[in-house]
XYZ file of C-alpha atoms in Angstrom:
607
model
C 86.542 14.094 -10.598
C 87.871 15.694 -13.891
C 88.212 19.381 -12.784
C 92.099 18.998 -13.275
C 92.814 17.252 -16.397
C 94.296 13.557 -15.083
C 97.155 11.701 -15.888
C 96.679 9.077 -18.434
C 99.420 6.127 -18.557
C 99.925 4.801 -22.192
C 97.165 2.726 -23.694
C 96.927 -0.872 -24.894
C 94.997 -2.591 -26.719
C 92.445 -4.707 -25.005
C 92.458 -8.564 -26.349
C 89.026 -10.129 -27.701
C 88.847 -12.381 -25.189
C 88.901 -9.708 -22.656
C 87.028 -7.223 -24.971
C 84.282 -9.896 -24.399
C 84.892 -10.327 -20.610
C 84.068 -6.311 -20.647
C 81.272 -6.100 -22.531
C 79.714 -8.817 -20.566
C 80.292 -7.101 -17.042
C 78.838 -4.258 -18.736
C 75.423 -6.031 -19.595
C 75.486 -7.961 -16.173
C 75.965 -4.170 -14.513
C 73.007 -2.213 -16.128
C 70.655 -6.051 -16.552
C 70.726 -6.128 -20.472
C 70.274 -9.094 -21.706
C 72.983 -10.319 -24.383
C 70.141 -11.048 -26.862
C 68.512 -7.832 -26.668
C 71.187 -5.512 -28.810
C 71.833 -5.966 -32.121
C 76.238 -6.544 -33.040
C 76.196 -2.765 -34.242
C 74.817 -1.310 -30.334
C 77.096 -3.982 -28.733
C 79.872 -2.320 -31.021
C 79.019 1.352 -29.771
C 79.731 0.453 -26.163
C 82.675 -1.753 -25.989
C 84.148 -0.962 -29.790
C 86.489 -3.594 -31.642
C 89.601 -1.399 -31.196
C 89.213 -0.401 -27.581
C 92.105 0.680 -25.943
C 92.461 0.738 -21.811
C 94.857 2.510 -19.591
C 95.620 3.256 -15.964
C 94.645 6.723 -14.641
C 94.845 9.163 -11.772
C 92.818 12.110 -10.983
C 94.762 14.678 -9.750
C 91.414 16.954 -8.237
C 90.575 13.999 -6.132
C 93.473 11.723 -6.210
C 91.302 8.427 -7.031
C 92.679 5.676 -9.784
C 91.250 3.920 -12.032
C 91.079 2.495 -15.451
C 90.181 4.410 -18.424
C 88.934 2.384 -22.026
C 88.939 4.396 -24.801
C 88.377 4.215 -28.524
C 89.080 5.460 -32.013
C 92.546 5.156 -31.422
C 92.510 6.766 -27.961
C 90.395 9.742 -29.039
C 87.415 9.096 -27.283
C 87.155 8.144 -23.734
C 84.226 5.257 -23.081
C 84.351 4.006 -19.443
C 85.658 4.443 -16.415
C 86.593 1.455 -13.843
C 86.447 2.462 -10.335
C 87.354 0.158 -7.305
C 88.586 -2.691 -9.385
C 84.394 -3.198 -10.466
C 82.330 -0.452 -11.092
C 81.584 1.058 -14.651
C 81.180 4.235 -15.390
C 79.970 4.903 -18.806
C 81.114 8.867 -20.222
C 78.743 11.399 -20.735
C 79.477 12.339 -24.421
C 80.720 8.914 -26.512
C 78.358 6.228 -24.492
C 75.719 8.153 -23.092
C 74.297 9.834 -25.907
C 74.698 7.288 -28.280
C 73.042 4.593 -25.353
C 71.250 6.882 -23.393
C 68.765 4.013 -22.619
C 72.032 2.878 -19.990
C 71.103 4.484 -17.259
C 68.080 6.293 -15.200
C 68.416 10.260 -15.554
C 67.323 13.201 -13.010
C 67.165 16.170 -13.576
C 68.866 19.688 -12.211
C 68.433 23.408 -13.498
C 71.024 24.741 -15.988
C 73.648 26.962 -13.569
C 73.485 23.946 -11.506
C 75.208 22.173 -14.320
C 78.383 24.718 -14.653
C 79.449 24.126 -10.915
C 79.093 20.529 -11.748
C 81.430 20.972 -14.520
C 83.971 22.610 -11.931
C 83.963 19.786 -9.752
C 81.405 20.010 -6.952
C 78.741 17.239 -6.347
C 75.179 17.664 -6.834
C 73.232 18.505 -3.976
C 69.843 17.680 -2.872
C 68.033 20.891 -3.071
C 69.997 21.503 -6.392
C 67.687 18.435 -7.737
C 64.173 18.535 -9.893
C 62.105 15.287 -8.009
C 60.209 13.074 -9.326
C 62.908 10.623 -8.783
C 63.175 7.332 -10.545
C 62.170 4.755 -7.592
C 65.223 2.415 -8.006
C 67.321 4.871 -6.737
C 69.527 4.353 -4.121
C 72.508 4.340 -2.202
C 75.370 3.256 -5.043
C 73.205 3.601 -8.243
C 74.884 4.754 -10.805
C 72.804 7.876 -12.331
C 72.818 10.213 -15.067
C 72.243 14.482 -15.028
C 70.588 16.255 -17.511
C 69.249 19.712 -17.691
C 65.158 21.103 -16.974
C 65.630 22.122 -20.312
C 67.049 19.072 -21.846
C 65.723 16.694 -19.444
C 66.574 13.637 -22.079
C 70.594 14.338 -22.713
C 72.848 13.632 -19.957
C 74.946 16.131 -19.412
C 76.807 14.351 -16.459
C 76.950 11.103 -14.287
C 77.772 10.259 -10.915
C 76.896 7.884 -8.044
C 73.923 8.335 -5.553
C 74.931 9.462 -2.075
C 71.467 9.004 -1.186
C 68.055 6.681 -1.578
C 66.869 8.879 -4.275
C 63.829 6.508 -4.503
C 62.160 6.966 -1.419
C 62.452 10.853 -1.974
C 59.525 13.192 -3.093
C 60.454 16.518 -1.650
C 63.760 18.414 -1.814
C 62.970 21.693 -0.344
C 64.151 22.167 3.246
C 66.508 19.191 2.504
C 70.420 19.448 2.583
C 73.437 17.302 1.783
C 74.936 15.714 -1.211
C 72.314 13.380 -3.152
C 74.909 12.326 -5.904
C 78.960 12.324 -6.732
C 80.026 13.705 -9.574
C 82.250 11.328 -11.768
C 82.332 12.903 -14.876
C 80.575 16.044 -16.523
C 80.245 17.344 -19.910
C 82.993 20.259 -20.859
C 85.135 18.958 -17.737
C 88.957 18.285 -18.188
C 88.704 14.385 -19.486
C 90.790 14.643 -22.784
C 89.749 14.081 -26.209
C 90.111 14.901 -29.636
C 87.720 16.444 -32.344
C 84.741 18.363 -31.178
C 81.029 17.695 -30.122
C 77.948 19.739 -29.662
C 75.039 19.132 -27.367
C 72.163 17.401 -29.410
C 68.567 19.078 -28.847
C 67.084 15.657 -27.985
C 67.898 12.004 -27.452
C 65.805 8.829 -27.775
C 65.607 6.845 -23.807
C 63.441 3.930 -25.181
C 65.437 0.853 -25.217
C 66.318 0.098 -28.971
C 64.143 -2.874 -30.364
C 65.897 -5.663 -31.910
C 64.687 -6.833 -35.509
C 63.556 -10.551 -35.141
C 62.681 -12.106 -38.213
C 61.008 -15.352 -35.980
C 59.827 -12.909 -33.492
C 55.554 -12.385 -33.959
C 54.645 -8.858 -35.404
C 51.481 -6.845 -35.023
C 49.881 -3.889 -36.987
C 47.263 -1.403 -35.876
C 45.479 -0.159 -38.799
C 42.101 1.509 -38.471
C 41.760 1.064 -35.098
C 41.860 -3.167 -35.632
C 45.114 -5.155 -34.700
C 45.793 -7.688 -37.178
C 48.245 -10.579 -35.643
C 50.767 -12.321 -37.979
C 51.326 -15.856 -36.212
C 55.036 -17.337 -36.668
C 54.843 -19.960 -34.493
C 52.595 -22.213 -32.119
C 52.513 -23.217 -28.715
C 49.660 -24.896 -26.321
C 46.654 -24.963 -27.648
C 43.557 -25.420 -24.965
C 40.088 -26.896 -26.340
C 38.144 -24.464 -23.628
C 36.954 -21.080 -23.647
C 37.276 -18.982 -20.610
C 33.740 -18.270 -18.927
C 33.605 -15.451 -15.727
C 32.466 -13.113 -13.946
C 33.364 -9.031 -14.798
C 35.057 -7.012 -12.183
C 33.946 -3.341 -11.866
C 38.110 -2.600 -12.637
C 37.412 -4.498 -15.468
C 34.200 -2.606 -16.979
C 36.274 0.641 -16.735
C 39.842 -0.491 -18.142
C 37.791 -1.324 -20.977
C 36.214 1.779 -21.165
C 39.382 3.271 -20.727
C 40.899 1.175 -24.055
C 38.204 2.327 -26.023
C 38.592 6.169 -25.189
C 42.578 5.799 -26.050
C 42.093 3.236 -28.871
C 46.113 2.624 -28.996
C 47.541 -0.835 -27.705
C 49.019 -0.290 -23.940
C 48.145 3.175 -23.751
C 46.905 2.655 -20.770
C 47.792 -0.403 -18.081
C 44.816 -2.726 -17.053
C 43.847 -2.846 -13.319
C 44.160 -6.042 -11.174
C 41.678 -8.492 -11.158
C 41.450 -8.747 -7.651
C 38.157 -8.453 -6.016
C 35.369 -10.885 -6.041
C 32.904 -11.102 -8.304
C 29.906 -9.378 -8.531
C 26.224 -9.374 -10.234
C 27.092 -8.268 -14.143
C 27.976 -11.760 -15.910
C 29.076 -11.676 -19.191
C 29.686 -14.860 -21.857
C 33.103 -14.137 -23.100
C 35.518 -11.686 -21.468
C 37.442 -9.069 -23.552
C 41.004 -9.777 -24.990
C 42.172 -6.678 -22.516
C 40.875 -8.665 -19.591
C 42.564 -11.836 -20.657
C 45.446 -9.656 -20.779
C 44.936 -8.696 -17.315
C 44.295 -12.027 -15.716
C 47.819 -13.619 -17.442
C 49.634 -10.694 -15.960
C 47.687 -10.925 -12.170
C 49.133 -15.003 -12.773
C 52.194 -14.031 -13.684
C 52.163 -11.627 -10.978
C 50.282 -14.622 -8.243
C 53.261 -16.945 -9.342
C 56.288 -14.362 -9.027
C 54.848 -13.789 -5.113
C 54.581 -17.350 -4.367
C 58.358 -17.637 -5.666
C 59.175 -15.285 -3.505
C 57.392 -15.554 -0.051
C 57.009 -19.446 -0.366
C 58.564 -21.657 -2.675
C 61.348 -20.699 -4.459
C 61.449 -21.633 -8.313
C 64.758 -22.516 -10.343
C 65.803 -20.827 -12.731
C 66.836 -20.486 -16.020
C 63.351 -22.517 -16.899
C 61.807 -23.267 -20.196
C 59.000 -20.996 -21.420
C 56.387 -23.938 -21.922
C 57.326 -25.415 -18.354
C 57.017 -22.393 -16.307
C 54.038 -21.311 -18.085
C 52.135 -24.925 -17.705
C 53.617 -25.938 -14.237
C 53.480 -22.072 -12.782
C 51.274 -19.449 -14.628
C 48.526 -21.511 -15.580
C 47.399 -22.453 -12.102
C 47.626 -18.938 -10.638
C 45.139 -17.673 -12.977
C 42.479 -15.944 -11.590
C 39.758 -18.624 -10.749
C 37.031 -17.340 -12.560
C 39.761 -17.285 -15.519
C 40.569 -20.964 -15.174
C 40.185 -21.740 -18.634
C 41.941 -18.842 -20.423
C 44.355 -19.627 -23.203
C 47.152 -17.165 -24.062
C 46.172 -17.004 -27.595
C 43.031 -15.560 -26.164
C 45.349 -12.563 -25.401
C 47.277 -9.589 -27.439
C 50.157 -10.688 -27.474
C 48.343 -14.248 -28.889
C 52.542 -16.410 -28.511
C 54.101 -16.778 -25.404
C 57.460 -15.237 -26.394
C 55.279 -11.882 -27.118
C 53.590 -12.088 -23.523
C 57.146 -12.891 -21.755
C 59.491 -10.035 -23.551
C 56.268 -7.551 -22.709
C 56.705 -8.675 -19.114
C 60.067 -8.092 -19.045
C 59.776 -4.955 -20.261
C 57.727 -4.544 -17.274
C 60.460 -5.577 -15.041
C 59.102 -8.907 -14.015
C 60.561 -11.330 -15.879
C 64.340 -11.453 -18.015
C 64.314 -13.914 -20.674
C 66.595 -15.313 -23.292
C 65.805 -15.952 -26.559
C 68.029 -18.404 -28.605
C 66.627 -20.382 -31.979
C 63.256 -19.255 -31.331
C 63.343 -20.633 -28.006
C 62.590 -18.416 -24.557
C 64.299 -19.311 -21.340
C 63.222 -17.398 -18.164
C 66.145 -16.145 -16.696
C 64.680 -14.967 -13.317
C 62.131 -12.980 -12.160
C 61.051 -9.737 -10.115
C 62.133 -9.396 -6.289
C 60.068 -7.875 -3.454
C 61.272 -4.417 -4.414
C 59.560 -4.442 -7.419
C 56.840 -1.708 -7.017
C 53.823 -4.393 -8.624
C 55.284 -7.580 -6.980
C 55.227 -5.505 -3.581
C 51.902 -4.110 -4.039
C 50.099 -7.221 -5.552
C 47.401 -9.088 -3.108
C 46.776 -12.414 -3.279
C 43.140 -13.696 -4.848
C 41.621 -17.082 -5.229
C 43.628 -18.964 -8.654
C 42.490 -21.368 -10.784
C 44.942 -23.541 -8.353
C 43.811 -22.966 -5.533
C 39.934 -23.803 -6.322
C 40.894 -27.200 -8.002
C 43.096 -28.106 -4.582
C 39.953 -27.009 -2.550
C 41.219 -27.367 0.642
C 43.820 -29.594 0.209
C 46.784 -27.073 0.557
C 46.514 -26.385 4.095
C 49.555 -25.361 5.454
C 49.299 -26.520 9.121
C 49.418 -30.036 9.834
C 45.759 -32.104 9.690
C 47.272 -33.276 13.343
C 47.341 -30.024 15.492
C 43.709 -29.847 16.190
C 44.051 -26.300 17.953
C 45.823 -24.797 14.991
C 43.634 -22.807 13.126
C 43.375 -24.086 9.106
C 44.538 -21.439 6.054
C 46.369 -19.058 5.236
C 46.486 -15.722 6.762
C 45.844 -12.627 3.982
C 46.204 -8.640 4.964
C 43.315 -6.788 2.816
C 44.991 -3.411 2.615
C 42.598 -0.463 1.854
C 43.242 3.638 1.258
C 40.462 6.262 1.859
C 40.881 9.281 -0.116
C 41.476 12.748 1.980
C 42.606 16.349 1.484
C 43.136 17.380 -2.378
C 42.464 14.242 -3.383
C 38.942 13.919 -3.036
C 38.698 16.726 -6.159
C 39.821 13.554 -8.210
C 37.448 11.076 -6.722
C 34.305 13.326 -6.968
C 34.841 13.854 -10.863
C 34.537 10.232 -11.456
C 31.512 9.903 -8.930
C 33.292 7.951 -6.550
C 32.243 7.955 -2.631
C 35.562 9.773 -0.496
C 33.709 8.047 2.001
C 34.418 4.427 0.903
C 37.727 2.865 1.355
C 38.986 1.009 -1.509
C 41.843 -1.092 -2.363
C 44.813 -0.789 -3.933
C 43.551 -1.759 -7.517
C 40.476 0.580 -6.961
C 42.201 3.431 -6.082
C 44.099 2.376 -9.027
C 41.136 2.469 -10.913
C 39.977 5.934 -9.831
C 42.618 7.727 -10.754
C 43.054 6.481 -14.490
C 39.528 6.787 -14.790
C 39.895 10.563 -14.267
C 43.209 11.029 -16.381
C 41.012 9.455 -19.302
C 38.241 11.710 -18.656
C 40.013 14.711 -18.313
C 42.351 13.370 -21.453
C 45.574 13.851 -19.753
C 47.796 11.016 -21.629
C 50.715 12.324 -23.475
C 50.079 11.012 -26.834
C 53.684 10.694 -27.878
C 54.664 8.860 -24.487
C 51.272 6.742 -23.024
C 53.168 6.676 -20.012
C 53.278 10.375 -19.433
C 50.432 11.863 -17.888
C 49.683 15.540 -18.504
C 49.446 17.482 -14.408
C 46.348 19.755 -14.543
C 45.889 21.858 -11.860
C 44.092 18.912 -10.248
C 47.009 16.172 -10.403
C 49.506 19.460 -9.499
C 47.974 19.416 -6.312
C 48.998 16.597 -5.100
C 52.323 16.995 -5.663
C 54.505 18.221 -2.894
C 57.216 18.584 -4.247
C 58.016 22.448 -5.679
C 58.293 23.660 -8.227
C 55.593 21.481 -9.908
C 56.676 19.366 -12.481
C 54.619 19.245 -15.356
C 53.569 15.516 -16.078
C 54.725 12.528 -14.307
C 54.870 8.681 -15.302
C 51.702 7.118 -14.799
C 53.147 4.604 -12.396
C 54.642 7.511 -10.026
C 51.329 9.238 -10.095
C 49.574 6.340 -9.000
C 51.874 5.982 -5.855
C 51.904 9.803 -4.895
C 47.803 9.284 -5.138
C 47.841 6.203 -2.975
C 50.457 8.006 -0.295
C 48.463 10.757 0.355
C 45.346 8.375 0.748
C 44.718 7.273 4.435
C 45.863 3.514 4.714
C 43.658 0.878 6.538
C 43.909 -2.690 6.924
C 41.978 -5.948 7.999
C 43.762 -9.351 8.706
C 41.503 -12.947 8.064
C 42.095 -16.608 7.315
C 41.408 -17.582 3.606
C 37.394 -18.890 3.203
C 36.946 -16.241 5.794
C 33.916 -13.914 5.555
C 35.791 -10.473 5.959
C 32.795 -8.485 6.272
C 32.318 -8.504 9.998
C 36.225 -7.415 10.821
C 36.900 -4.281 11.603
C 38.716 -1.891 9.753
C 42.285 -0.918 11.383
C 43.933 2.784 10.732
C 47.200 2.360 9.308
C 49.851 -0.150 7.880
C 49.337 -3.581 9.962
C 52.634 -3.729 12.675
C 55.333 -6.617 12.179
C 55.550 -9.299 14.698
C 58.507 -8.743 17.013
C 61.046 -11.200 17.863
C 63.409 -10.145 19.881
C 66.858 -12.030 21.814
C 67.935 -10.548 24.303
C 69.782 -10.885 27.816
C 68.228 -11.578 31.124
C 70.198 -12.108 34.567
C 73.086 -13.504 32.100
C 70.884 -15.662 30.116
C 69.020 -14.984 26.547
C 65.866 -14.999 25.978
C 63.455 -14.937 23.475
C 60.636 -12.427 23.461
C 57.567 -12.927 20.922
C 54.678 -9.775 20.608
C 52.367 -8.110 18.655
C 50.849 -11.755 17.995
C 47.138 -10.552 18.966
C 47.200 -8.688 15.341
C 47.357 -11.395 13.671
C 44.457 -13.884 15.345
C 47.454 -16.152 17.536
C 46.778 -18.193 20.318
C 49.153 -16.941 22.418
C 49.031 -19.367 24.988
C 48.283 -22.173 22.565
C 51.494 -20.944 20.849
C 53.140 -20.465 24.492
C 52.508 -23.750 25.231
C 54.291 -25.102 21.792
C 56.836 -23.457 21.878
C 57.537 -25.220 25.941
C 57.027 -28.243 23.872
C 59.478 -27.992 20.791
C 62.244 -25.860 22.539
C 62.287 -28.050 25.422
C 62.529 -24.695 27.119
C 60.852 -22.833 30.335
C 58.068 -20.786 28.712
C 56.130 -17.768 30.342
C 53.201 -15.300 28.767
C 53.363 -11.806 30.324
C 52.051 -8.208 29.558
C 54.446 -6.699 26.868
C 57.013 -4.501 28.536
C 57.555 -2.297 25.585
C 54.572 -0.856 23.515
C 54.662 -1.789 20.004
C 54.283 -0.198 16.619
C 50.084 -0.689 16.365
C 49.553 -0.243 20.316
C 51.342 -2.696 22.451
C 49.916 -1.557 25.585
C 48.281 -4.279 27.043
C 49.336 -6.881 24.496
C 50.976 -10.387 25.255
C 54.256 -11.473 25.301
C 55.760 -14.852 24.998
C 59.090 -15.515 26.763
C 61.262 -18.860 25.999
C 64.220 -19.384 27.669
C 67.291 -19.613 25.043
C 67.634 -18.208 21.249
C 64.386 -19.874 19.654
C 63.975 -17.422 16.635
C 63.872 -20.229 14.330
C 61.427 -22.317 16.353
C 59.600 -19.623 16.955
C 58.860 -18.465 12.698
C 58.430 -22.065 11.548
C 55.537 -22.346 14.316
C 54.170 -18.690 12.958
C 54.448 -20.091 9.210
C 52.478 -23.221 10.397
C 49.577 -20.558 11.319
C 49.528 -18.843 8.126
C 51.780 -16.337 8.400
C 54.664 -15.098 6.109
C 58.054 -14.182 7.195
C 57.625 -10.718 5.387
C 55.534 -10.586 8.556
C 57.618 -11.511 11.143
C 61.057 -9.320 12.180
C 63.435 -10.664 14.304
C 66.466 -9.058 15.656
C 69.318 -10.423 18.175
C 70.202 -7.695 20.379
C 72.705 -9.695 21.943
C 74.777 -9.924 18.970
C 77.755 -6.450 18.976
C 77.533 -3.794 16.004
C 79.988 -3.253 14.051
């Protein structure tokens, strides 16, 4: 955008009720909680004497606004379309590098960015941060500075959803502004060697503090909270047996993430379980109750710490966890276990006089919330079978909810990883045993970056399984998991909760969406319902409902169209009229959920 130096109208200052205005669309933009940065950070990136001006760009011929401070010497951000922020490369971005997700790009690519072209796909080094997408704002830094943006620019492209850029063409990002362009402003800078992407911690003096000294963790209490008379009693998990074997090869807090306690349990029993899996069974509840927000029913928020966690987390504990109290776990205070979450991404809280409010949680997209399976909570046992979700009344409606057991069997290069642990390529595992697999090998083969936990180390092994080229040499733990589980062969089963699984048959691939579809017929819509065989549906018993509630000629037929998981030969239901919504609240009555269910209204004109 800079390539031509712009034209800058004269500045003014900005008043401190709009000073505050800015600094608060700035949080709200990049999701930083107010409470999180200390008065001197907030000071870096909107500063007290900020100055703001109208500007044009003569290489493009865009306007926008310009802030700028230290008496108009240093540009800060750039407003574009009357919202967006842009934060500049060398006075925001290296002092708050921790503002935005960075990719990376080889050194000569950086010079023609500097001269005004945009950065193209193949010019990029992947692994790609998985929020990426169309709109994101992004910064560039070089293979050989990978941590100092050097430039920063808008994503043309879902980055996320991209692991290979060889063969690929077309502009992945727009450049807005580059280091060494034509931008103007006074003194002089030099590149720093090295910048520091971990969000800065705020000093709280209420806040609880830990110490790891000799290999013990000694936990200063500063306040209380519930207190439960009962000590957890359950069964181990297999996942569980090797995370802790895992914790006591790294012997560093977090170094490496638990699995989920998801399966059932099996013959080892042991009295009391470890403070890692207590750790693990909070997080699968706060995981259970972010999915049930989601899917079923929505919670309110902002909520009160000790409400969401007694009303909410507690029940979704795993059931053989019933009894677990937080102080059971690391983090030992609530307002520890939340802020951890949300540094996981799943919650955002606000802390104010020693008091946390949830601000909101996860969505969908959130790469644990998406790939979390449901498992039998501490709720769900103590309401037996009184949560039913179709009505006591319809006889032929079949009772429970409907679950999808997804499992991966391990193929090509990465059976290498599976056989050094002793694991069967045979099997077919789940999500959180595949999971399992891999960290087990990364801990044998001592792979963890010991400066970064989250870093894994490729070996020639790992390298393989990359496809991207060149190879890169380590990759976040979390992105190596999901390469491992793409390249593993996905199955799936469908059953009704209390359901002995055993005796269904595995299914090859990713289970097919059930299709409803409006469309015309002789000058009339219609409603068209398939796929329903795949997950256990009457059709004719739902055929037959449907007549009743839509008041509506109703018809079951061979599906016209073959659908994604063989439609040959399936049903279909046809109702006379638009009965989408009839048609999903009789689905949800079976047990399914509308992530399930796609409808689409072919009647209606694109845009």
């Amino acid at each position: 955008m800079f390539r031509k130096k712009p034209s800058i109208k004269p500045l003014s200052p900005v008043r401190s009720s709009d000073r505050r205005k800015l600094l608060a669309s700035i949080l709200s933009q990049f999701n930083i909680p107010t409470d999180t940065l200390s008065s001197e950070r907030k000071d870096i990136i909107v500063p007290a004497d900020i100055q703001t001006a109208k500007f044009i760009a003569h290489s493009t011929g865009e306007t926008g606004i310009i802030y700028v401070g230290e008496e108009g010497s240093k540009p800060l951000w750039l407003k574009l379309n009357d919202e967006i922020l842009i934060p500049t490369v060398v006075f925001t971005l290296w002092k708050c590098p921790f503002l935005l997700p960075i990719v990376q790009t080889w050194n000569p690519v950086i010079e023609k960015l500097r001269n005004g072209a945009d950065l193209m796909l193949p010019g990029l080094i992947p692994p790609f941060p998985l929020t990426l997408k169309v709109g994101s704002i992004v910064a560039i830094a070089s293979a050989e500075r990978p941590s100092v943006p050097l430039a920063v620019g808008i994503c043309n492209v879902d980055l996320g959803t991209i692991t290979q850029v060889q063969g690929r063409h077309g502009k992945a990002i727009l450049i807005i502004q580059c280091y060494g362009d034509e931008l103007p402003f006074r003194g002089k800078v030099s590149v720093p060697a090295k910048l520091d992407l971990d969000f800065p911690k705020l000093e709280d003096k209420n806040a609880l503090t830990s110490d790891i000294e000799n290999g013990e963790i000694e936990t200063k209490i500063a306040m209380s909270i519930e207190k439960l008379d009962l000590a957890p009693h359950g069964h181990v998990t297999s996942e569980s047996q090797v995370a802790s074997v895992l914790a006591d090869n790294e012997a560093t807090e977090g170094e490496i993430e638990k699995t989920e306690l998801q399966r059932q349990p099996v013959e080892h029993v042991r009295e009391l379980p470890t403070t890692e899996e207590v750790d693990e069974a909070f997080r699968m509840a706060l995981l259970s109750t972010i999915h049930d927000s989601r899917t079923e029913t929505a919670l309110e928020f902002p909520q009160a710490s000790s409400t969401f966690i007694s009303a909410h987390l507690l029940k979704h504990l795993p059931s053989s966890y019933s009894a677990a109290q937080l102080r059971q776990t690391s983090w030992k205070k609530a307002a520890r276990f939340l802020k951890a979450m949300e540094k996981d991404g799943l919650v955002k809280v606000k802390e104010k006089g020693g008091e946390v409010t949830i601000m909101g949680i996860a969505g969908l997209d959130n790469i644990a919330v998406k790939d979390f399976r449901s498992f039998k909570t501490a709720g769900s046992r103590k309401a037996n079978n009184d949560s039913k979700i179709p009505d006591p009344s319809d006889g032929d409606v079949p009772a429970g909810k409907l679950v999808i057991r997804e499992y991966y069997q391990i193929r090509d290069k990465g059976k290498a990883i599976a056989e050094a642990v002793s694991k069967r390529t045979s099997d077919y595992y789940s999500a959180a045993e595949l999971r399992m697999i891999l960290l087990e090998y990364i801990a044998k083969e001592k792979l963890v970056n010991e400066k970064n936990p989250r870093e894994i180390m490729l070996n020639p092994v790992l390298a393989s399984i990359i496809s991207t080229s060149p190879k890169p040499r380590s990759l976040l733990r979390e992105d190596l998991i999901g390469r491992f589980r793409e390249m593993s062969s996905p199955y799936y089963r469908i059953v009704r909760e209390g359901e002995d699984e055993r005796g269904i048959k595995l299914l090859r691939g990713t289970p097919p969406k059930i299709q409803i579809l409006i469309a015309m017929k002789q000058g009339h819509k219609v409603t068209r319902i398939t796929n329903l065989e795949t997950y256990k549906i009457d059709v004719q018993g739902l055929a037959n409902e449907m007549r009743t509630e839509c008041a509506s000629s109703t018809t079951v037929n061979k599906s016209v169209e073959g659908t994604s998981g063989g439609g040959q030969g399936k049903l279909e239901i046809q109702v006379q009229g638009p009965q989408s919504k009839t048609a999903v609240d009789l689905l949800e009555r079976r047990g399914l959920q509308k992530i399930w269910i796609e409808v689409r209204d072919s009647t209606k004109k694109s845009k």
